[in-house]
Coordinates of C-alpha atoms in Angstrom, one line a residue:
M1 CA -0.2 -0.1 -0.1
G2 CA 0.4 3.6 -0.2
N3 CA 0.2 4.5 2.6
Q4 CA 3.3 1.3 4.5
A5 CA 5.9 3.4 2.3
V6 CA 5.5 6.9 4.4
L7 CA 4.7 5.2 7.8
A8 CA 7.8 3.3 7.5
T9 CA 9.6 6.2 9.8
K10 CA 7.6 5.5 12.4
W11 CA 7.5 1.9 12.0
K12 CA 10.4 0.0 10.6
T13 CA 8.9 -2.8 10.3
P14 CA 5.0 -1.2 8.9
S15 CA 5.1 -5.3 6.6
F16 CA 4.2 -6.8 10.5
W17 CA 0.6 -5.6 10.3
N18 CA 0.0 -7.0 6.4
N19 CA -3.2 -9.3 6.5
K20 CA -2.5 -9.7 10.6
K21 CA -5.8 -10.0 11.8
V22 CA -6.6 -7.7 14.2
F23 CA -10.3 -7.0 16.3
V24 CA -11.3 -4.6 17.6
T25 CA -14.0 -3.8 20.4
G26 CA -15.6 -0.8 20.5
H27 CA -14.7 0.3 16.8
T28 CA -16.8 3.1 15.8
G29 CA -16.5 5.5 18.7
F30 CA -13.9 8.3 18.2
K31 CA -10.3 6.5 19.0
G32 CA -11.2 3.3 17.5
S33 CA -12.1 4.5 14.0
W34 CA -8.7 6.5 14.7
L35 CA -6.8 3.5 15.3
C36 CA -9.4 0.9 12.4
I37 CA -7.8 4.3 10.2
W38 CA -4.5 3.5 10.5
L39 CA -4.6 -0.8 11.3
H40 CA -6.1 -0.5 7.2
S41 CA -4.2 2.0 6.0
L42 CA -0.9 -0.4 7.6
G43 CA -2.7 -3.6 5.2
A44 CA -4.6 -5.0 8.4
S45 CA -7.2 -6.3 8.0
V46 CA -9.9 -5.5 11.2
T47 CA -13.2 -6.8 12.7
G48 CA -14.9 -4.7 14.9
Y49 CA -17.4 -5.3 17.2
A50 CA -19.5 -2.8 19.2
L51 CA -23.1 -0.2 19.1
Q52 CA -23.8 1.9 16.9
P53 CA -21.6 5.3 16.9
P54 CA -21.9 7.2 20.0
T55 CA -22.7 10.5 18.6
E56 CA -24.0 12.3 14.9
P57 CA -22.3 13.1 13.5
S58 CA -19.7 10.4 14.1
L59 CA -15.8 9.9 12.1
Y60 CA -17.0 6.3 11.6
K61 CA -19.4 7.1 9.8
L62 CA -18.5 10.1 7.5
C63 CA -15.4 8.1 7.0
Q64 CA -17.1 5.4 5.9
L65 CA -15.6 2.5 7.6
D66 CA -18.2 -0.2 7.2
E67 CA -16.2 -0.4 3.4
W68 CA -13.0 -1.4 5.9
V69 CA -14.2 -3.0 8.7
T70 CA -16.3 -6.2 9.0
S71 CA -18.0 -4.8 11.8
H72 CA -20.2 -6.3 14.6
T73 CA -23.1 -5.2 16.2
A74 CA -23.4 -5.8 19.4
D75 CA -23.7 -5.1 23.2
I76 CA -19.8 -6.0 25.2
R77 CA -22.8 -7.4 27.7
N78 CA -23.7 -10.1 25.9
P79 CA -21.1 -13.0 26.1
E80 CA -22.3 -15.1 23.5
Q81 CA -22.4 -12.7 20.9
L82 CA -19.3 -11.3 22.0
A83 CA -17.9 -15.6 21.5
A84 CA -18.8 -16.0 18.6
A85 CA -18.1 -13.3 17.0
L86 CA -14.3 -13.6 18.1
E87 CA -14.3 -17.4 17.2
D88 CA -15.4 -16.2 13.4
A89 CA -12.5 -13.7 13.2
A90 CA -10.0 -15.6 14.4
P91 CA -7.8 -13.2 15.1
D92 CA -3.9 -12.8 15.9
I93 CA -4.8 -9.5 17.8
V94 CA -7.4 -8.4 19.5
I95 CA -7.9 -4.4 21.3
H96 CA -10.2 -4.3 23.6
M97 CA -11.5 -0.3 23.9
A98 CA -15.2 -0.9 24.3
A99 CA -16.5 0.9 27.1
Q100 CA -18.8 3.9 28.4
P101 CA -15.9 6.9 28.4
L102 CA -17.3 9.3 30.3
V103 CA -16.7 11.3 33.6
R104 CA -20.1 12.9 33.7
R105 CA -22.6 10.2 32.3
S106 CA -21.2 7.8 35.0
Y107 CA -22.8 10.0 37.4
E108 CA -25.8 10.1 35.4
Q109 CA -25.4 6.3 35.0
P110 CA -22.5 4.8 37.0
A111 CA -25.0 1.1 37.3
E112 CA -24.4 0.9 33.7
T113 CA -21.3 2.4 33.3
Y114 CA -20.1 -0.3 35.9
E115 CA -21.5 -2.5 33.1
V116 CA -20.1 -1.8 30.7
N117 CA -16.6 -1.4 31.8
M118 CA -16.3 -4.2 33.8
M119 CA -18.6 -6.8 33.1
G120 CA -17.0 -5.8 29.6
T121 CA -13.8 -6.2 30.0
V122 CA -15.0 -10.2 32.1
N123 CA -17.2 -10.5 29.0
L124 CA -14.1 -10.0 26.4
L125 CA -11.1 -12.0 28.4
E126 CA -13.9 -14.6 28.9
A127 CA -14.2 -14.9 25.1
V128 CA -10.3 -14.7 24.5
R129 CA -10.3 -17.6 26.7
G130 CA -12.5 -19.6 25.5
A131 CA -11.8 -19.2 21.9
V132 CA -7.7 -20.0 22.9
Q133 CA -9.4 -23.0 24.1
K134 CA -10.6 -23.5 20.2
G135 CA -6.9 -23.8 19.0
V136 CA -8.1 -20.0 18.2
P137 CA -4.5 -18.3 17.9
I138 CA -4.5 -15.3 19.7
R139 CA -0.9 -14.0 20.6
A140 CA -1.8 -10.7 22.0
V141 CA -4.7 -8.9 23.8
L142 CA -4.4 -5.6 24.9
N143 CA -6.8 -3.6 27.1
V144 CA -7.4 0.1 25.9
T145 CA -8.0 1.8 29.8
T146 CA -7.4 5.0 31.4
D147 CA -5.1 8.2 33.5
K148 CA -8.2 8.4 35.0
C149 CA -7.4 5.1 36.9
Y150 CA -5.0 6.2 38.7
R151 CA -5.8 7.0 42.6
N152 CA -5.7 11.2 42.3
R153 CA -3.2 12.1 45.4
E154 CA -3.6 16.2 42.6
W155 CA 0.7 15.2 42.3
T156 CA 2.2 17.5 40.4
W157 CA 4.3 14.9 38.8
G158 CA 3.2 11.6 36.5
Y159 CA 1.6 8.7 37.7
R160 CA 3.1 5.2 36.9
E161 CA 2.3 2.3 36.2
T162 CA 3.2 0.9 39.4
D163 CA 1.5 3.6 41.4
Q164 CA -2.1 3.0 43.0
L165 CA -5.5 2.8 41.7
G166 CA -8.4 4.2 42.8
G167 CA -11.0 6.3 41.5
G168 CA -13.8 8.9 43.3
D169 CA -15.9 8.8 40.7
P170 CA -17.6 6.0 38.6
Y171 CA -15.9 5.9 35.0
S172 CA -12.8 6.3 37.1
S173 CA -13.1 3.4 39.4
S174 CA -15.2 0.9 36.9
K175 CA -11.4 1.5 34.8
A176 CA -9.6 0.8 37.6
C177 CA -11.5 -2.1 38.1
S178 CA -10.9 -2.8 34.9
E179 CA -7.6 -2.5 35.3
L180 CA -7.6 -4.9 38.3
I181 CA -9.6 -7.9 36.2
T182 CA -7.2 -8.2 33.4
S183 CA -4.3 -8.6 35.9
G184 CA -6.2 -11.1 37.2
Y185 CA -7.0 -13.2 34.5
R186 CA -3.7 -12.8 33.2
E187 CA -1.8 -14.5 36.1
A188 CA -5.1 -16.8 36.4
F189 CA -5.5 -17.7 32.9
F190 CA -2.2 -16.5 30.6
P191 CA -0.1 -15.6 33.2
P192 CA 3.8 -14.7 31.7
G193 CA 5.8 -17.6 33.8
A194 CA 3.6 -19.7 31.6
Y195 CA 3.9 -18.1 28.6
D196 CA 5.0 -21.2 25.9
R197 CA 1.6 -23.3 27.5
H198 CA -0.9 -20.4 26.4
R199 CA 1.1 -18.7 23.7
V200 CA -1.1 -15.6 25.2
A201 CA 0.8 -12.5 25.9
V202 CA -1.9 -9.7 27.6
A203 CA -1.3 -6.0 28.3
T204 CA -3.4 -2.7 29.9
A205 CA -2.9 1.0 28.0
R206 CA -3.7 4.0 30.4
A207 CA -3.5 7.1 28.2
G208 CA -4.2 11.0 28.3
N209 CA -7.1 13.3 27.1
V210 CA -7.3 13.0 23.7
I211 CA -8.1 15.0 20.6
G212 CA -8.3 15.6 17.6
G213 CA -11.5 15.6 14.3
G214 CA -13.9 13.5 14.6
D215 CA -14.6 13.6 18.4
W216 CA -18.4 15.0 19.1
A217 CA -18.8 13.1 22.5
K218 CA -21.3 15.2 25.1
D219 CA -19.6 16.5 27.7
R220 CA -16.2 16.4 26.7
L221 CA -13.9 20.0 26.4
L222 CA -12.5 20.1 22.3
P223 CA -15.7 18.6 20.5
D224 CA -18.3 21.3 23.4
C225 CA -15.9 23.2 21.5
T226 CA -16.4 22.7 18.0
R227 CA -19.7 22.7 18.5
A228 CA -19.6 26.5 20.1
L229 CA -17.1 27.8 17.1
L230 CA -19.5 25.5 14.0
R231 CA -22.0 27.8 15.6
G232 CA -20.7 31.0 16.0
E233 CA -20.9 30.7 20.5
R234 CA -19.5 31.4 23.1
I235 CA -17.7 28.5 25.0
K236 CA -18.5 27.5 27.7
L237 CA -15.4 26.2 30.4
R238 CA -17.1 23.8 33.8
Y239 CA -13.8 23.1 35.0
P240 CA -10.5 26.0 33.3
Q241 CA -8.1 25.6 36.1
A242 CA -8.3 21.0 35.9
V243 CA -5.4 20.5 34.5
R244 CA -5.0 17.7 32.1
P245 CA -2.7 15.8 29.7
W246 CA -3.2 17.4 26.6
Q247 CA -3.0 14.3 23.6
H248 CA -3.1 13.6 19.4
V249 CA -5.2 11.3 19.2
L250 CA -2.7 9.2 16.9
E251 CA -0.4 9.4 19.7
P252 CA -1.1 7.0 22.1
V253 CA -2.9 4.7 19.2
S254 CA 0.4 4.6 18.1
G255 CA 1.5 3.8 21.6
Y256 CA -1.0 0.8 21.3
L257 CA 0.2 -0.4 17.2
M258 CA 3.5 -0.2 18.7
L259 CA 2.5 -2.5 22.4
A260 CA 0.7 -4.8 20.1
K261 CA 3.4 -6.1 18.1
K262 CA 5.3 -6.1 21.3
L263 CA 3.1 -8.9 22.7
F264 CA 3.0 -10.5 19.6
E265 CA 6.6 -11.2 19.0
Q266 CA 8.2 -11.5 22.0
G267 CA 5.1 -11.9 24.5
P268 CA 5.5 -11.8 28.1
A269 CA 8.1 -9.5 27.8
F270 CA 5.5 -6.7 27.2
A271 CA 2.6 -8.9 29.4
E272 CA 1.8 -5.9 31.5
E273 CA 1.0 -1.8 32.2
W274 CA 1.8 0.8 29.9
N275 CA 0.8 4.5 30.4
F276 CA 1.1 6.9 26.9
G277 CA 1.2 10.6 27.2
P278 CA 2.0 14.1 26.9
D279 CA 5.7 15.6 27.9
D280 CA 5.1 17.6 31.2
R281 CA 4.8 21.2 28.5
D282 CA 1.9 19.6 27.5
V283 CA -0.1 19.0 30.8
L284 CA -2.6 22.6 31.4
P285 CA -5.2 24.1 32.5
V286 CA -8.6 24.0 30.3
A287 CA -8.7 27.7 29.9
D288 CA -5.4 27.3 28.0
V289 CA -5.9 25.1 26.1
V290 CA -9.8 26.6 25.1
R291 CA -7.6 29.6 24.7
K292 CA -4.8 28.1 22.2
M293 CA -7.6 26.4 20.6
C294 CA -10.1 30.1 19.7
D295 CA -7.1 32.3 18.7
L296 CA -6.2 28.9 16.0
W297 CA -9.8 29.3 14.9
G298 CA -9.4 32.8 15.0
G299 CA -12.9 35.2 14.6
S300 CA -14.9 36.0 17.0
S301 CA -13.9 33.2 18.9
A302 CA -14.3 33.3 22.5
Y303 CA -14.5 31.8 25.7
E304 CA -15.7 31.9 29.8
A305 CA -16.9 29.5 32.4
E306 CA -20.3 28.0 33.1
E307 CA -21.9 29.2 35.9
G308 CA -23.6 26.3 38.3
E309 CA -22.6 23.7 40.0
H310 CA -20.8 20.5 38.6
P311 CA -20.4 16.4 39.0
H312 CA -16.3 16.6 40.9
E313 CA -13.4 16.3 38.5
S314 CA -9.9 15.9 39.9
Q315 CA -8.1 18.8 39.0
Q316 CA -4.3 17.8 38.0
L317 CA -3.6 14.8 36.0
M318 CA 0.0 13.9 35.0
L319 CA 1.5 10.5 33.4
D320 CA 5.5 8.8 33.7
C321 CA 6.0 7.9 30.5
S322 CA 9.0 7.1 30.7
K323 CA 8.5 3.5 30.8
A324 CA 7.6 3.6 27.2
K325 CA 10.5 5.7 26.1
R326 CA 12.6 3.4 27.4
R327 CA 10.9 0.1 26.7
L328 CA 8.6 0.9 23.8
G329 CA 11.2 3.2 22.2
W330 CA 7.5 5.5 21.8
H331 CA 7.9 9.1 22.4
P332 CA 5.7 11.8 21.2
V333 CA 5.3 13.2 17.7
W334 CA 2.9 16.6 18.1
N335 CA 2.6 18.9 21.1
L336 CA -0.1 20.5 22.2
D337 CA 0.0 23.4 19.8
T338 CA 0.2 21.0 17.0
A339 CA -2.9 19.0 17.9
L340 CA -4.8 21.7 18.3
A341 CA -3.7 23.1 14.5
K342 CA -4.1 19.2 13.7
T343 CA -7.5 19.4 15.1
V344 CA -8.5 23.0 14.1
E345 CA -7.6 22.0 10.2
W346 CA -9.9 18.7 10.3
V347 CA -12.9 20.7 11.4
K348 CA -12.5 23.6 9.5
A349 CA -12.4 20.7 7.0
Y350 CA -15.4 19.2 7.8
E351 CA -16.5 22.7 7.3
R352 CA -16.0 22.5 3.9
Q353 CA -17.5 19.3 2.9
S354 CA -14.4 17.4 2.5
D355 CA -13.6 13.8 1.6
M356 CA -12.9 13.4 6.1
R357 CA -11.7 9.5 5.5
A358 CA -8.8 10.9 3.1
V359 CA -8.3 14.1 5.5
C360 CA -8.3 11.3 7.5
L361 CA -5.2 9.4 6.3
Q362 CA -3.7 12.9 5.0
Q363 CA -3.2 13.6 8.7
I364 CA -1.8 9.6 9.5
Q365 CA 0.7 9.6 7.0
D366 CA 1.5 13.2 8.4
Y367 CA 2.2 11.8 11.8
G368 CA 4.5 9.7 10.1
K369 CA 6.5 11.5 8.4
E370 CA 7.6 13.4 11.6
G371 CA 8.5 9.9 14.0

C-alpha cells in the first residue's frame, strides 16, 4: 500500500501489520475509528464489535469505515454474541476499546458504566479464553483503559504504572476495576511464566486526554469547543483551572500499535501495564487549551466559565511515560500546539464538506513522517 512507505519512518517494519487479523471492540467510537483507519492503511484485516456510533455526526460514518471493517453491531455486555464474533474472526491480535468513556455520564448512569467497563472486560477476556481453548491463534490482547484509573492524589508529578489504582467517580473506579480484572485474568489464565503453554500475552494501556478531529462526544472539552465554534457561540468551561495531559489521538494509538506488535512478537516481556501520555510541557489547564484553540480558529471565538454546580472531577492529573519511552521506543511526536492545529484543520475541512477519510489518512501520513 502507498501509505506503508510513508509510515515506514515511524513503524520501521510496517509490513508486520499486512494481513494481520485484528479484532477491535469499540471500533465505532472516536479513538476506535482512528485506530481502524490506521490499521487498514497498514494492510491489516480488521473486525469490529460495537454498538452503533455513539454520536451524530460520527467519525466512523463520515469515513465510511463499514467499507473497510467487518463490523458486528452488538453489545459488549452480551457474552454469547461477543464470543461467537471473536471465534468467527479468529484474530491474531485483540484490542479492547469498548467502554462507557465519559465521567459526567457515569454520575448519571453509574450501573451502566460499571456493567460496560467491568463486565465488558470480563466478557472480552472470557471470549478470548474460550477461543484459545478451541484453537484460535490469538497471540496478543490489549485492554485500553485510561489515566483516570489511578487513585488521584492531586500530585504535581506523573503517575507511574506501579502507583495505586482507584477512582473518585464511577467512570474512574470502573476503569481501575477493569485494570484489576485484566491483571487477574493474566495471572490466572495467561501467566507470563507459562507462556510456552498458552501463547497469549495480555497487557493494558493508559492514555491521557485525547483530542483530534472526529470527536463529537457530549461533555468533553474539545467536542464542546467544536460545536460552539461551528455555531459561532462562546465556549463554556466547567473546570477552567483543571490540569490535564493533552495529546492528539494519534499519540496513544501509535503506542497501542507498537505495544500490540511487541506483545505478538515477544509475548511475556511486554505483558504488563503501560502509560502513553504527553510530555510535561503539554500538561496544561483547560483555560489555556481553549485559549489556544480560539486563537487558531480566529474570528470572534471566545470562552467563559459556566455557572452552576458540576460533578466532581480531579484538578490535577499527569502520567509518567518513561517506561514506554525506554522499553518500547515510543515518544510523543506532536506537541499540544500541533495537536490543536491538526484538530482545527480537521474541523475546518469538515465544515467545507471535504472527504474526511482522505483528511484522516493525510494526518496519519503527516504524523508518520514526523515520527
